[in-house]
mmCIF file of C-alpha atoms in Angstrom:
data_model
loop_
_atom_site.group_PDB
_atom_site.id
_atom_site.type_symbol
_atom_site.label_atom_id
_atom_site.label_comp_id
_atom_site.label_asym_id
_atom_site.label_seq_id
_atom_site.Cartn_x
_atom_site.Cartn_y
_atom_site.Cartn_z
ATOM 1 C CA MET A 1 -70.847 85.599 -97.469
ATOM 2 C CA SER A 2 -70.416 88.311 -94.841
ATOM 3 C CA ALA A 3 -69.035 87.506 -91.404
ATOM 4 C CA PRO A 4 -71.491 87.687 -88.472
ATOM 5 C CA LEU A 5 -71.454 90.855 -86.448
ATOM 6 C CA PRO A 6 -69.405 90.599 -83.249
ATOM 7 C CA THR A 7 -71.169 90.475 -79.914
ATOM 8 C CA PRO A 8 -70.823 93.805 -78.114
ATOM 9 C CA THR A 9 -69.708 93.686 -74.502
ATOM 10 C CA GLY A 10 -71.142 95.586 -71.587
ATOM 11 C CA VAL A 11 -74.651 95.850 -73.051
ATOM 12 C CA VAL A 12 -77.778 95.710 -70.920
ATOM 13 C CA VAL A 13 -80.715 94.218 -72.809
ATOM 14 C CA ALA A 14 -84.093 95.110 -71.286
ATOM 15 C CA VAL A 15 -86.975 92.777 -72.132
ATOM 16 C CA ASP A 16 -90.381 93.865 -70.886
ATOM 17 C CA GLY A 17 -93.915 92.695 -71.542
ATOM 18 C CA PRO A 18 -96.983 91.079 -70.011
ATOM 19 C CA SER A 19 -97.245 87.541 -68.651
ATOM 20 C CA GLY A 20 -97.156 84.829 -71.280
ATOM 21 C CA SER A 21 -95.602 86.989 -73.979
ATOM 22 C CA GLY A 22 -92.507 84.778 -74.004
ATOM 23 C CA LYS A 23 -90.125 86.994 -72.037
ATOM 24 C CA SER A 24 -88.390 84.243 -70.082
ATOM 25 C CA SER A 25 -87.751 81.899 -73.001
ATOM 26 C CA THR A 26 -86.687 84.786 -75.205
ATOM 27 C CA ALA A 27 -84.397 86.391 -72.631
ATOM 28 C CA ARG A 28 -82.695 83.085 -71.810
ATOM 29 C CA GLY A 29 -82.271 82.304 -75.499
ATOM 30 C CA VAL A 30 -80.728 85.704 -76.200
ATOM 31 C CA ALA A 31 -78.394 85.377 -73.230
ATOM 32 C CA ARG A 32 -77.219 81.957 -74.410
ATOM 33 C CA GLU A 33 -76.703 83.170 -77.964
ATOM 34 C CA LEU A 34 -74.647 86.188 -76.867
ATOM 35 C CA GLY A 35 -72.850 84.588 -73.928
ATOM 36 C CA TYR A 36 -74.541 87.039 -71.579
ATOM 37 C CA ARG A 37 -75.889 86.677 -68.071
ATOM 38 C CA TYR A 38 -79.654 86.490 -67.497
ATOM 39 C CA LEU A 39 -81.829 87.987 -64.768
ATOM 40 C CA ASP A 40 -85.485 87.134 -64.196
ATOM 41 C CA THR A 41 -86.795 90.011 -62.081
ATOM 42 C CA GLY A 42 -90.265 88.496 -61.957
ATOM 43 C CA ALA A 43 -88.813 85.543 -60.056
ATOM 44 C CA MET A 44 -87.546 87.973 -57.444
ATOM 45 C CA TYR A 45 -91.034 89.385 -56.857
ATOM 46 C CA ARG A 46 -92.404 85.857 -56.731
ATOM 47 C CA ALA A 47 -89.748 84.909 -54.187
ATOM 48 C CA MET A 48 -90.654 87.896 -52.035
ATOM 49 C CA THR A 49 -94.319 86.915 -52.294
ATOM 50 C CA TRP A 50 -93.541 83.303 -51.383
ATOM 51 C CA TRP A 51 -91.728 84.493 -48.250
ATOM 52 C CA MET A 52 -94.660 86.718 -47.236
ATOM 53 C CA LEU A 53 -97.096 83.825 -47.601
ATOM 54 C CA GLN A 54 -94.821 81.469 -45.682
ATOM 55 C CA HIS A 55 -94.660 83.969 -42.822
ATOM 56 C CA ASP A 56 -98.415 84.586 -42.772
ATOM 57 C CA VAL A 57 -98.111 88.208 -43.843
ATOM 58 C CA ASP A 58 -101.393 89.563 -45.230
ATOM 59 C CA VAL A 59 -100.352 90.395 -48.788
ATOM 60 C CA GLN A 60 -103.321 92.749 -49.162
ATOM 61 C CA ASP A 61 -102.025 94.838 -46.232
ATOM 62 C CA ARG A 62 -99.463 97.181 -47.779
ATOM 63 C CA GLU A 63 -98.098 98.325 -44.437
ATOM 64 C CA ALA A 64 -97.599 94.743 -43.281
ATOM 65 C CA VAL A 65 -95.773 93.815 -46.482
ATOM 66 C CA ALA A 66 -93.674 97.000 -46.383
ATOM 67 C CA GLY A 67 -92.636 96.291 -42.817
ATOM 68 C CA GLN A 68 -91.232 92.882 -43.785
ATOM 69 C CA ALA A 69 -89.757 93.751 -47.188
ATOM 70 C CA ASP A 70 -86.152 93.948 -45.991
ATOM 71 C CA ARG A 71 -86.173 90.582 -44.188
ATOM 72 C CA PRO A 72 -85.944 87.897 -46.915
ATOM 73 C CA VAL A 73 -82.458 87.049 -48.155
ATOM 74 C CA LEU A 74 -82.781 86.527 -51.903
ATOM 75 C CA THR A 75 -80.285 84.839 -54.216
ATOM 76 C CA VAL A 76 -81.043 84.662 -57.941
ATOM 77 C CA SER A 77 -78.907 82.822 -60.479
ATOM 78 C CA THR A 78 -77.800 84.754 -63.572
ATOM 79 C CA ASP A 79 -76.925 81.593 -65.510
ATOM 80 C CA PRO A 80 -79.466 81.231 -68.358
ATOM 81 C CA ASP A 81 -78.974 77.458 -68.343
ATOM 82 C CA VAL A 82 -79.538 77.045 -64.598
ATOM 83 C CA PRO A 83 -82.088 79.652 -63.497
ATOM 84 C CA HIS A 84 -82.857 79.176 -59.832
ATOM 85 C CA VAL A 85 -83.966 81.279 -56.882
ATOM 86 C CA GLU A 86 -83.184 80.898 -53.189
ATOM 87 C CA VAL A 87 -84.846 82.543 -50.215
ATOM 88 C CA ASP A 88 -82.985 82.394 -46.912
ATOM 89 C CA GLY A 89 -80.850 79.600 -48.373
ATOM 90 C CA HIS A 90 -83.844 77.518 -49.503
ATOM 91 C CA ASP A 91 -84.282 76.736 -53.213
ATOM 92 C CA VAL A 92 -87.766 77.983 -54.131
ATOM 93 C CA THR A 93 -87.470 77.746 -57.931
ATOM 94 C CA ALA A 94 -90.484 75.433 -58.138
ATOM 95 C CA GLU A 95 -92.483 76.836 -55.228
ATOM 96 C CA ILE A 96 -92.638 80.378 -56.609
ATOM 97 C CA ARG A 97 -94.591 79.127 -59.633
ATOM 98 C CA GLU A 98 -97.417 77.728 -57.501
ATOM 99 C CA PRO A 99 -100.900 79.222 -58.049
ATOM 100 C CA THR A 100 -100.996 80.707 -54.543
ATOM 101 C CA VAL A 101 -97.937 82.805 -55.366
ATOM 102 C CA THR A 102 -99.248 83.737 -58.802
ATOM 103 C CA ARG A 103 -102.474 85.043 -57.290
ATOM 104 C CA ALA A 104 -100.642 87.161 -54.709
ATOM 105 C CA VAL A 105 -97.617 88.485 -56.593
ATOM 106 C CA SER A 106 -99.280 91.548 -58.124
ATOM 107 C CA ALA A 107 -100.325 92.813 -54.701
ATOM 108 C CA VAL A 108 -96.838 92.365 -53.244
ATOM 109 C CA SER A 109 -95.181 93.858 -56.345
ATOM 110 C CA ALA A 110 -97.241 97.031 -55.967
ATOM 111 C CA VAL A 111 -95.752 97.861 -52.545
ATOM 112 C CA PRO A 112 -93.177 100.687 -52.965
ATOM 113 C CA GLU A 113 -90.816 99.309 -50.311
ATOM 114 C CA VAL A 114 -90.705 95.942 -52.081
ATOM 115 C CA ARG A 115 -89.971 97.528 -55.430
ATOM 116 C CA ALA A 116 -87.323 99.843 -54.016
ATOM 117 C CA ARG A 117 -85.444 96.963 -52.420
ATOM 118 C CA LEU A 118 -85.620 94.647 -55.419
ATOM 119 C CA VAL A 119 -84.789 97.334 -57.971
ATOM 120 C CA GLY A 120 -81.644 98.072 -55.967
ATOM 121 C CA ILE A 121 -80.638 94.402 -56.099
ATOM 122 C CA GLN A 122 -81.409 94.259 -59.817
ATOM 123 C CA GLN A 123 -79.332 97.330 -60.615
ATOM 124 C CA THR A 124 -76.408 95.893 -58.674
ATOM 125 C CA ALA A 125 -76.666 92.658 -60.674
ATOM 126 C CA MET A 126 -76.647 94.649 -63.924
ATOM 127 C CA ALA A 127 -73.348 96.370 -63.134
ATOM 128 C CA GLY A 128 -70.832 95.790 -65.924
ATOM 129 C CA GLY A 129 -73.507 94.920 -68.473
ATOM 130 C CA GLY A 130 -73.400 91.783 -70.576
ATOM 131 C CA ILE A 131 -76.819 90.826 -69.221
ATOM 132 C CA VAL A 132 -80.368 90.271 -70.460
ATOM 133 C CA VAL A 133 -82.901 91.443 -67.877
ATOM 134 C CA GLU A 134 -86.578 90.597 -68.154
ATOM 135 C CA GLY A 135 -89.531 92.026 -66.303
ATOM 136 C CA ARG A 136 -92.229 94.658 -66.502
ATOM 137 C CA ASP A 137 -90.397 97.888 -65.714
ATOM 138 C CA ILE A 138 -86.843 97.228 -66.876
ATOM 139 C CA GLY A 139 -86.754 99.708 -69.748
ATOM 140 C CA THR A 140 -88.704 102.351 -67.860
ATOM 141 C CA VAL A 141 -87.414 102.166 -64.277
ATOM 142 C CA VAL A 142 -84.700 99.585 -63.596
ATOM 143 C CA ALA A 143 -82.503 100.288 -66.636
ATOM 144 C CA PRO A 144 -83.845 103.395 -68.402
ATOM 145 C CA ASP A 145 -80.464 103.872 -70.111
ATOM 146 C CA ALA A 146 -80.263 100.312 -71.439
ATOM 147 C CA ARG A 147 -78.844 100.343 -74.964
ATOM 148 C CA VAL A 148 -81.352 97.755 -76.195
ATOM 149 C CA LYS A 149 -84.981 97.738 -75.067
ATOM 150 C CA VAL A 150 -87.559 95.244 -76.242
ATOM 151 C CA TYR A 151 -91.263 95.173 -75.457
ATOM 152 C CA LEU A 152 -92.580 91.694 -76.157
ATOM 153 C CA VAL A 153 -96.289 91.211 -76.805
ATOM 154 C CA ALA A 154 -98.627 88.479 -78.010
ATOM 155 C CA SER A 155 -102.365 88.019 -78.329
ATOM 156 C CA THR A 156 -104.146 87.233 -75.081
ATOM 157 C CA GLN A 157 -105.342 83.922 -76.518
ATOM 158 C CA VAL A 158 -101.825 82.804 -77.388
ATOM 159 C CA ARG A 159 -100.478 84.001 -74.050
ATOM 160 C CA ALA A 160 -103.190 82.052 -72.207
ATOM 161 C CA ALA A 161 -102.443 78.881 -74.171
ATOM 162 C CA ARG A 162 -98.726 79.180 -73.435
ATOM 163 C CA ARG A 163 -99.226 79.827 -69.744
ATOM 164 C CA ALA A 164 -101.764 77.007 -69.400
ATOM 165 C CA ALA A 165 -99.212 74.654 -70.969
ATOM 166 C CA ASP A 166 -96.594 75.864 -68.479
ATOM 167 C CA LEU A 167 -99.040 75.165 -65.644
ATOM 168 C CA ALA A 168 -100.258 71.831 -66.972
ATOM 169 C CA HIS A 169 -99.332 70.075 -63.725
ATOM 170 C CA HIS A 170 -101.774 72.404 -61.964
ATOM 171 C CA ALA A 171 -104.587 71.368 -64.336
ATOM 172 C CA ALA A 172 -104.944 74.957 -65.519
ATOM 173 C CA THR A 173 -107.419 75.496 -68.356
ATOM 174 C CA VAL A 174 -106.889 78.005 -71.145
ATOM 175 C CA GLU A 175 -110.136 79.763 -70.191
ATOM 176 C CA ALA A 176 -109.179 80.148 -66.538
ATOM 177 C CA THR A 177 -105.665 81.211 -67.476
ATOM 178 C CA HIS A 178 -107.054 83.776 -69.927
ATOM 179 C CA ALA A 179 -109.126 85.351 -67.158
ATOM 180 C CA SER A 180 -106.162 85.306 -64.784
ATOM 181 C CA LEU A 181 -103.924 87.007 -67.342
ATOM 182 C CA GLU A 182 -106.470 89.746 -67.924
ATOM 183 C CA ARG A 183 -106.683 90.419 -64.184
ATOM 184 C CA ARG A 184 -102.901 90.461 -63.903
ATOM 185 C CA ASP A 185 -102.572 92.800 -66.883
ATOM 186 C CA ALA A 186 -105.078 95.201 -65.349
ATOM 187 C CA MET A 187 -103.364 95.209 -61.959
ATOM 188 C CA ASP A 188 -99.851 95.578 -63.374
ATOM 189 C CA SER A 189 -100.805 98.297 -65.842
ATOM 190 C CA THR A 190 -102.720 100.472 -63.375
ATOM 191 C CA ARG A 191 -100.584 100.269 -60.230
ATOM 192 C CA GLU A 192 -99.196 103.585 -59.020
ATOM 193 C CA ILE A 193 -95.573 102.444 -58.739
ATOM 194 C CA SER A 194 -93.719 101.293 -61.880
ATOM 195 C CA PRO A 195 -96.724 100.209 -63.924
ATOM 196 C CA LEU A 196 -96.340 97.849 -66.848
ATOM 197 C CA THR A 197 -95.822 100.137 -69.835
ATOM 198 C CA GLN A 198 -93.723 100.237 -72.969
ATOM 199 C CA ALA A 199 -90.676 102.498 -72.882
ATOM 200 C CA LYS A 200 -90.809 105.130 -75.606
ATOM 201 C CA ASP A 201 -87.557 103.897 -77.129
ATOM 202 C CA ALA A 202 -88.338 100.178 -76.873
ATOM 203 C CA VAL A 203 -88.742 98.041 -79.988
ATOM 204 C CA GLU A 204 -92.040 96.163 -79.893
ATOM 205 C CA ILE A 205 -91.939 92.560 -81.053
ATOM 206 C CA ASP A 206 -95.187 90.628 -81.471
ATOM 207 C CA SER A 207 -94.504 86.958 -80.824
ATOM 208 C CA THR A 208 -98.055 85.790 -81.605
ATOM 209 C CA SER A 209 -97.166 84.163 -84.930
ATOM 210 C CA LYS A 210 -93.393 83.858 -84.470
ATOM 211 C CA THR A 211 -91.392 80.889 -83.288
ATOM 212 C CA LEU A 212 -89.123 81.271 -80.281
ATOM 213 C CA ASP A 213 -86.068 81.032 -82.542
ATOM 214 C CA GLU A 214 -87.395 83.874 -84.680
ATOM 215 C CA VAL A 215 -87.976 86.126 -81.682
ATOM 216 C CA VAL A 216 -84.554 85.344 -80.216
ATOM 217 C CA ALA A 217 -82.900 86.058 -83.567
ATOM 218 C CA ALA A 218 -84.701 89.402 -83.836
ATOM 219 C CA VAL A 219 -83.471 90.499 -80.402
ATOM 220 C CA VAL A 220 -79.919 89.274 -81.060
ATOM 221 C CA ASP A 221 -79.892 91.322 -84.269
ATOM 222 C CA LEU A 222 -80.943 94.391 -82.286
ATOM 223 C CA VAL A 223 -78.088 93.872 -79.831
ATOM 224 C CA ARG A 224 -75.462 93.294 -82.502
ATOM 225 C CA SER A 225 -76.550 96.355 -84.452
ATOM 226 C CA ALA A 226 -76.903 98.615 -81.412
ATOM 227 C CA PRO A 227 -74.838 101.809 -81.487
ATOM 228 C CA ALA A 228 -71.892 102.060 -79.138
ATOM 229 C CA GLY A 229 -72.709 103.384 -75.683
ATOM 230 C CA ASP A 230 -72.275 102.920 -71.974
ATOM 231 C CA ALA A 231 -75.086 100.485 -71.284
#
């Protein structure tokens, strides 16, 4: 029986994909398995959106959002077992998952000033590697030199069922969630700045018929077999 491959140090693992594809669960699972840190970039955009809504900023007004983008103080945990987000010292881990934030986050995320600020924070957090970063533009914009890039997909029906289950306390139906996901996909894929797209060198993994453990194992194998490099 061969010994397991050692865990490489200093590796940045980029996990991209649309909503409901399983990015968060997969990224946290990989981070735990490898002893890496974990960064949920989507939570950062949600936190920014939450702040805009709390301060009555019209999220459809790009200039208004851009003018406030440098005000919120964001703190995001990189512990995969205790993922939490703070804005101005207030824990908003639960609040940023509310439907009002979900409906507004694509508009806020499309503002260049918001993306520039948050990408800078994300790249600082990635320094030194040993981190799994999930989002929509990690392999293409945030960490284009990441040694391991994964693009996670799943059928829209499966994604809708998963997201509806996550939002059960909001009485979300699969049908309504399906429609919401399609709108979000369209907005994220067609925005001018950092659209949702698969990096050319990313490995696509379809999680439609796979268990979470199977997806995590596939990504861990990619990391452990990755060639030596700087990222």
